[in-house]
mmCIF file of C-alpha atoms in Angstrom:
data_model
loop_
_atom_site.group_PDB
_atom_site.id
_atom_site.type_symbol
_atom_site.label_atom_id
_atom_site.label_comp_id
_atom_site.label_asym_id
_atom_site.label_seq_id
_atom_site.Cartn_x
_atom_site.Cartn_y
_atom_site.Cartn_z
ATOM 1 C CA MET A 197 -59.935 172.902 -202.201
ATOM 2 C CA THR A 198 -59.822 169.693 -204.501
ATOM 3 C CA ASN A 199 -61.175 168.100 -200.743
ATOM 4 C CA PHE A 200 -63.926 170.548 -201.395
ATOM 5 C CA LEU A 201 -64.796 169.553 -205.006
ATOM 6 C CA SER A 202 -64.626 166.241 -204.032
ATOM 7 C CA PHE A 203 -67.502 166.953 -201.024
ATOM 8 C CA GLN A 204 -69.519 168.797 -203.803
ATOM 9 C CA ILE A 205 -69.528 165.761 -206.318
ATOM 10 C CA HIS A 206 -69.972 162.835 -204.293
ATOM 11 C CA GLY A 207 -71.234 164.883 -200.823
ATOM 12 C CA GLY A 208 -70.355 163.804 -197.330
ATOM 13 C CA ALA A 209 -72.441 161.647 -194.488
ATOM 14 C CA ASP A 210 -74.370 164.281 -192.636
ATOM 15 C CA HIS A 211 -75.613 165.935 -196.483
ATOM 16 C CA GLY A 212 -76.048 162.263 -198.561
ATOM 17 C CA GLY A 213 -75.410 162.309 -202.030
ATOM 18 C CA GLY A 214 -73.735 165.238 -204.155
ATOM 19 C CA LEU A 215 -74.034 165.925 -207.885
ATOM 20 C CA ALA A 216 -72.412 162.210 -208.264
ATOM 21 C CA ASP A 217 -75.919 160.934 -207.053
ATOM 22 C CA SER A 218 -77.641 163.902 -207.763
ATOM 23 C CA ILE A 219 -76.929 163.014 -212.025
ATOM 24 C CA ALA A 220 -77.482 158.973 -211.211
ATOM 25 C CA GLU A 221 -80.973 159.970 -209.763
ATOM 26 C CA PHE A 222 -81.818 161.835 -212.546
ATOM 27 C CA LEU A 223 -79.991 159.138 -215.176
ATOM 28 C CA ALA A 224 -82.380 156.486 -213.539
ATOM 29 C CA PHE A 225 -85.370 158.373 -213.304
ATOM 30 C CA PHE A 226 -85.575 158.959 -217.664
ATOM 31 C CA GLU A 227 -83.755 155.847 -217.970
ATOM 32 C CA GLY A 228 -87.113 154.747 -216.050
ATOM 33 C CA ILE A 229 -89.846 156.921 -218.112
ATOM 34 C CA SER A 230 -87.763 155.158 -221.479
ATOM 35 C CA ALA A 231 -88.696 151.800 -220.526
ATOM 36 C CA LEU A 232 -92.566 152.372 -219.988
ATOM 37 C CA GLY A 233 -95.420 152.318 -222.990
ATOM 38 C CA LEU A 234 -97.138 154.434 -224.623
ATOM 39 C CA GLY A 235 -100.391 153.809 -222.614
ATOM 40 C CA GLU A 236 -98.511 153.971 -219.214
ATOM 41 C CA LEU A 237 -96.014 157.192 -219.900
ATOM 42 C CA PHE A 238 -99.775 158.829 -220.225
ATOM 43 C CA ALA A 239 -101.163 157.771 -217.091
ATOM 44 C CA LEU A 240 -97.921 159.131 -215.027
ATOM 45 C CA ILE A 241 -97.976 162.463 -216.878
ATOM 46 C CA LEU A 242 -101.803 163.071 -216.579
ATOM 47 C CA PRO A 243 -103.118 160.037 -214.116
ATOM 48 C CA GLY A 244 -106.558 161.971 -213.983
ATOM 49 C CA ILE A 245 -107.697 161.875 -217.609
ATOM 50 C CA ALA A 246 -106.432 158.486 -217.574
ATOM 51 C CA SER A 247 -108.234 157.367 -215.714
ATOM 52 C CA MET A 248 -111.744 158.757 -217.228
ATOM 53 C CA ASP A 249 -114.321 156.811 -218.454
ATOM 54 C CA ASN A 250 -114.751 159.733 -221.029
ATOM 55 C CA ILE A 251 -113.636 162.841 -221.927
ATOM 56 C CA HIS A 252 -116.883 164.658 -221.606
ATOM 57 C CA PRO A 253 -116.797 165.860 -218.462
ATOM 58 C CA MET A 254 -113.148 167.468 -219.069
ATOM 59 C CA LEU A 255 -114.126 168.803 -223.168
ATOM 60 C CA VAL A 256 -117.752 170.709 -221.089
ATOM 61 C CA HIS A 257 -115.582 173.246 -219.111
ATOM 62 C CA PHE A 258 -114.753 175.125 -222.450
ATOM 63 C CA PRO A 259 -118.224 176.384 -223.624
ATOM 64 C CA ILE A 260 -119.440 176.780 -220.008
ATOM 65 C CA ALA A 261 -116.373 179.163 -219.659
ATOM 66 C CA PHE A 262 -117.108 180.546 -223.225
ATOM 67 C CA PHE A 263 -120.955 181.014 -223.120
ATOM 68 C CA PRO A 264 -121.119 183.260 -219.629
ATOM 69 C CA VAL A 265 -118.060 185.826 -221.042
ATOM 70 C CA PHE A 266 -119.309 185.927 -224.163
ATOM 71 C CA PHE A 267 -122.933 186.549 -222.766
ATOM 72 C CA ILE A 268 -121.177 189.611 -220.402
ATOM 73 C CA LEU A 269 -119.323 190.956 -222.716
ATOM 74 C CA ASP A 270 -122.014 191.710 -225.719
ATOM 75 C CA VAL A 271 -123.832 192.442 -223.064
ATOM 76 C CA VAL A 272 -121.631 195.553 -222.297
ATOM 77 C CA GLY A 273 -120.261 196.084 -225.048
ATOM 78 C CA SER A 274 -123.610 196.859 -226.331
ATOM 79 C CA LEU A 275 -124.740 199.381 -223.765
ATOM 80 C CA VAL A 276 -122.071 201.253 -223.709
ATOM 81 C CA LYS A 277 -121.683 201.147 -227.597
ATOM 82 C CA LYS A 278 -118.577 199.411 -227.996
ATOM 83 C CA PRO A 279 -118.929 197.074 -231.373
ATOM 84 C CA GLN A 280 -114.990 196.072 -230.675
ATOM 85 C CA TRP A 281 -115.950 194.353 -227.298
ATOM 86 C CA ARG A 282 -118.989 192.707 -229.196
ATOM 87 C CA SER A 283 -116.371 191.693 -231.390
ATOM 88 C CA VAL A 284 -114.270 190.209 -229.211
ATOM 89 C CA ALA A 285 -117.585 188.944 -227.697
ATOM 90 C CA SER A 286 -118.247 186.800 -230.613
ATOM 91 C CA TRP A 287 -115.245 184.838 -231.142
ATOM 92 C CA LEU A 288 -116.040 184.000 -227.612
ATOM 93 C CA LEU A 289 -119.133 182.698 -228.819
ATOM 94 C CA TYR A 290 -117.635 180.865 -231.596
ATOM 95 C CA PHE A 291 -115.534 179.287 -229.537
ATOM 96 C CA GLY A 292 -117.684 177.517 -227.638
ATOM 97 C CA THR A 293 -119.938 176.925 -230.008
ATOM 98 C CA PHE A 294 -117.011 174.070 -231.690
ATOM 99 C CA ALA A 295 -116.123 173.079 -228.216
ATOM 100 C CA ALA A 296 -120.402 172.519 -227.551
ATOM 101 C CA VAL A 297 -119.873 170.634 -230.898
ATOM 102 C CA PHE A 298 -117.357 168.169 -228.934
ATOM 103 C CA THR A 299 -118.986 168.160 -225.982
ATOM 104 C CA VAL A 300 -122.580 167.072 -227.100
ATOM 105 C CA ILE A 301 -120.631 164.041 -229.451
ATOM 106 C CA ALA A 302 -118.551 163.046 -225.863
ATOM 107 C CA GLY A 303 -122.102 163.081 -224.023
ATOM 108 C CA PHE A 304 -123.680 160.782 -226.277
ATOM 109 C CA VAL A 305 -120.329 158.071 -226.108
ATOM 110 C CA ALA A 306 -120.243 158.458 -222.653
ATOM 111 C CA ALA A 307 -123.973 157.937 -222.056
ATOM 112 C CA ASN A 308 -123.453 154.752 -224.159
ATOM 113 C CA SER A 309 -120.902 153.600 -222.633
ATOM 114 C CA VAL A 310 -120.923 154.536 -218.590
ATOM 115 C CA ALA A 311 -122.976 152.129 -215.954
ATOM 116 C CA HIS A 312 -126.319 154.148 -214.942
ATOM 117 C CA GLY A 313 -129.491 152.930 -213.218
ATOM 118 C CA ASP A 314 -132.956 153.662 -213.541
ATOM 119 C CA ASN A 315 -132.529 156.610 -211.313
ATOM 120 C CA VAL A 316 -130.150 158.209 -213.248
ATOM 121 C CA HIS A 317 -131.492 157.357 -216.661
ATOM 122 C CA ASP A 318 -134.386 160.307 -216.497
ATOM 123 C CA ILE A 319 -131.748 162.087 -215.402
ATOM 124 C CA MET A 320 -129.302 161.889 -217.927
ATOM 125 C CA GLU A 321 -131.893 161.738 -220.929
ATOM 126 C CA ARG A 322 -132.842 165.414 -220.002
ATOM 127 C CA HIS A 323 -128.958 166.122 -219.434
ATOM 128 C CA GLU A 324 -128.844 165.570 -223.429
ATOM 129 C CA HIS A 325 -131.514 167.061 -224.142
ATOM 130 C CA ILE A 326 -130.864 170.103 -222.883
ATOM 131 C CA GLY A 327 -126.941 169.734 -224.242
ATOM 132 C CA VAL A 328 -128.421 169.260 -227.664
ATOM 133 C CA SER A 329 -130.662 172.236 -226.653
ATOM 134 C CA VAL A 330 -127.981 174.410 -225.820
ATOM 135 C CA LEU A 331 -125.914 173.752 -229.047
ATOM 136 C CA CYS A 332 -128.766 173.955 -231.530
ATOM 137 C CA LEU A 333 -129.222 177.467 -230.113
ATOM 138 C CA ALA A 334 -125.194 178.367 -230.064
ATOM 139 C CA VAL A 335 -124.847 177.333 -233.732
ATOM 140 C CA LEU A 336 -127.886 179.711 -234.538
ATOM 141 C CA LEU A 337 -127.188 182.302 -232.266
ATOM 142 C CA SER A 338 -123.312 181.629 -233.845
ATOM 143 C CA PHE A 339 -123.960 182.149 -238.026
ATOM 144 C CA TRP A 340 -127.348 185.210 -237.272
ATOM 145 C CA ARG A 341 -124.234 186.911 -235.878
ATOM 146 C CA ALA A 342 -121.495 186.108 -238.992
ATOM 147 C CA LYS A 343 -124.387 187.294 -240.690
ATOM 148 C CA VAL A 344 -125.498 190.272 -239.088
ATOM 149 C CA GLY A 345 -122.132 191.582 -237.741
ATOM 150 C CA VAL A 346 -121.948 193.338 -234.599
ATOM 151 C CA LEU A 347 -123.632 196.806 -235.460
ATOM 152 C CA MET A 348 -127.368 194.959 -235.164
ATOM 153 C CA ALA A 349 -129.207 197.620 -232.983
ATOM 154 C CA GLY A 350 -133.653 197.503 -231.858
ATOM 155 C CA GLY A 351 -135.675 195.124 -231.205
ATOM 156 C CA ALA A 352 -133.017 192.839 -232.987
ATOM 157 C CA ASN A 353 -130.847 192.880 -230.911
ATOM 158 C CA ASN A 354 -132.502 192.398 -227.835
ATOM 159 C CA PHE A 355 -133.876 189.212 -229.732
ATOM 160 C CA PHE A 356 -130.694 188.325 -229.956
ATOM 161 C CA LEU A 357 -129.555 188.998 -226.492
ATOM 162 C CA LEU A 358 -132.343 187.407 -224.485
ATOM 163 C CA LEU A 359 -131.513 184.191 -226.902
ATOM 164 C CA ALA A 360 -127.736 184.349 -225.459
ATOM 165 C CA ALA A 361 -128.927 184.713 -221.929
ATOM 166 C CA LEU A 362 -131.509 181.699 -222.650
ATOM 167 C CA LEU A 363 -128.625 179.958 -223.849
ATOM 168 C CA CYS A 364 -126.832 180.277 -220.552
ATOM 169 C CA GLY A 365 -129.597 179.385 -218.606
ATOM 170 C CA LEU A 366 -129.779 175.992 -219.879
ATOM 171 C CA MET A 367 -125.988 175.089 -219.836
ATOM 172 C CA VAL A 368 -126.318 175.786 -215.923
ATOM 173 C CA ALA A 369 -129.530 173.315 -216.244
ATOM 174 C CA GLY A 370 -127.471 171.181 -218.104
ATOM 175 C CA ALA A 371 -124.603 171.583 -215.391
ATOM 176 C CA ASP A 372 -126.402 171.092 -212.377
ATOM 177 C CA LEU A 373 -127.828 167.863 -213.853
ATOM 178 C CA GLY A 374 -124.505 167.013 -215.056
ATOM 179 C CA GLY A 375 -123.457 167.564 -211.468
ATOM 180 C CA LEU A 376 -126.245 165.884 -209.882
ATOM 181 C CA MET A 377 -125.085 162.331 -211.793
ATOM 182 C CA VAL A 378 -121.543 162.922 -210.071
ATOM 183 C CA TYR A 379 -122.095 163.663 -207.122
ATOM 184 C CA LYS A 380 -125.248 162.321 -205.410
ATOM 185 C CA TYR A 381 -125.309 159.524 -207.577
ATOM 186 C CA GLY A 382 -121.614 158.341 -208.268
ATOM 187 C CA VAL A 383 -122.144 157.928 -212.331
ATOM 188 C CA ALA A 384 -118.297 156.879 -213.819
ATOM 189 C CA VAL A 385 -116.682 157.240 -210.474
ATOM 190 C CA GLN A 386 -114.736 154.924 -209.008
ATOM 191 C CA ALA A 387 -115.462 155.043 -205.254
ATOM 192 C CA VAL A 388 -112.752 155.153 -202.489
ATOM 193 C CA PRO A 389 -112.805 153.122 -199.655
ATOM 194 C CA LEU A 390 -112.533 156.060 -196.512
ATOM 195 C CA SER A 391 -109.504 154.841 -194.201
ATOM 196 C CA GLU A 392 -109.351 154.502 -190.485
ATOM 197 C CA GLU A 393 -106.440 157.556 -190.147
ATOM 198 C CA ALA A 394 -108.461 159.876 -192.989
ATOM 199 C CA TYR A 395 -112.048 159.551 -190.764
ATOM 200 C CA GLN A 396 -109.580 159.688 -187.886
ATOM 201 C CA HIS A 397 -108.162 162.896 -189.812
ATOM 202 C CA ASP A 398 -112.101 164.729 -190.166
ATOM 203 C CA HIS A 399 -112.947 164.127 -186.479
ATOM 204 C CA ASP A 400 -109.926 165.737 -185.302
ATOM 205 C CA HIS A 401 -110.219 168.439 -187.177
ATOM 206 C CA ASP A 402 -114.496 168.771 -186.579
ATOM 207 C CA HIS A 403 -113.162 169.130 -182.858
ATOM 208 C CA THR A 404 -110.429 171.678 -183.213
ATOM 209 C CA HIS A 405 -112.883 174.115 -184.728
#
């Protein structure tokens, strides 16, 4: 029994280190982390965010998520006459508007700090104008909903939903221009050279299908 416990703690030739080695590695890991600076620790935990030139690409996901769900839920709630659903949609609109404020601010910071050529400048300006339009429309709808509530009906309700549809349409157009800048023109992207091994992998992959 003593030999068995000793084997489990210290390990054996066929099984590598035992519990003692695992604890030693665990402590060494934390010792290495404690020696890192705050910036190095942040880069270790969130390397993707740490490598960003700005946080606009991260923030933009929030209004993109909130606004379409708000619109769909508001339309369905209006059609089936469920004010509770429209109340939830209102909060999604408010959250999306709150996120859009910081997204637009980060977008202006990015536009002034990210290097880009003349072929991208016009696209970036259109992207900015659409982003500001989305924010203004979202603020308008938020104040309207907060003032009138979810019981609006008739022409006013139809006009509200029309503006909400326009909001989502503009957001899609802005997202499309953002994707064009990143994926076609490589704005704020650090190009990774394609290794010969990676090319061979793709080559073999094409031939196996």
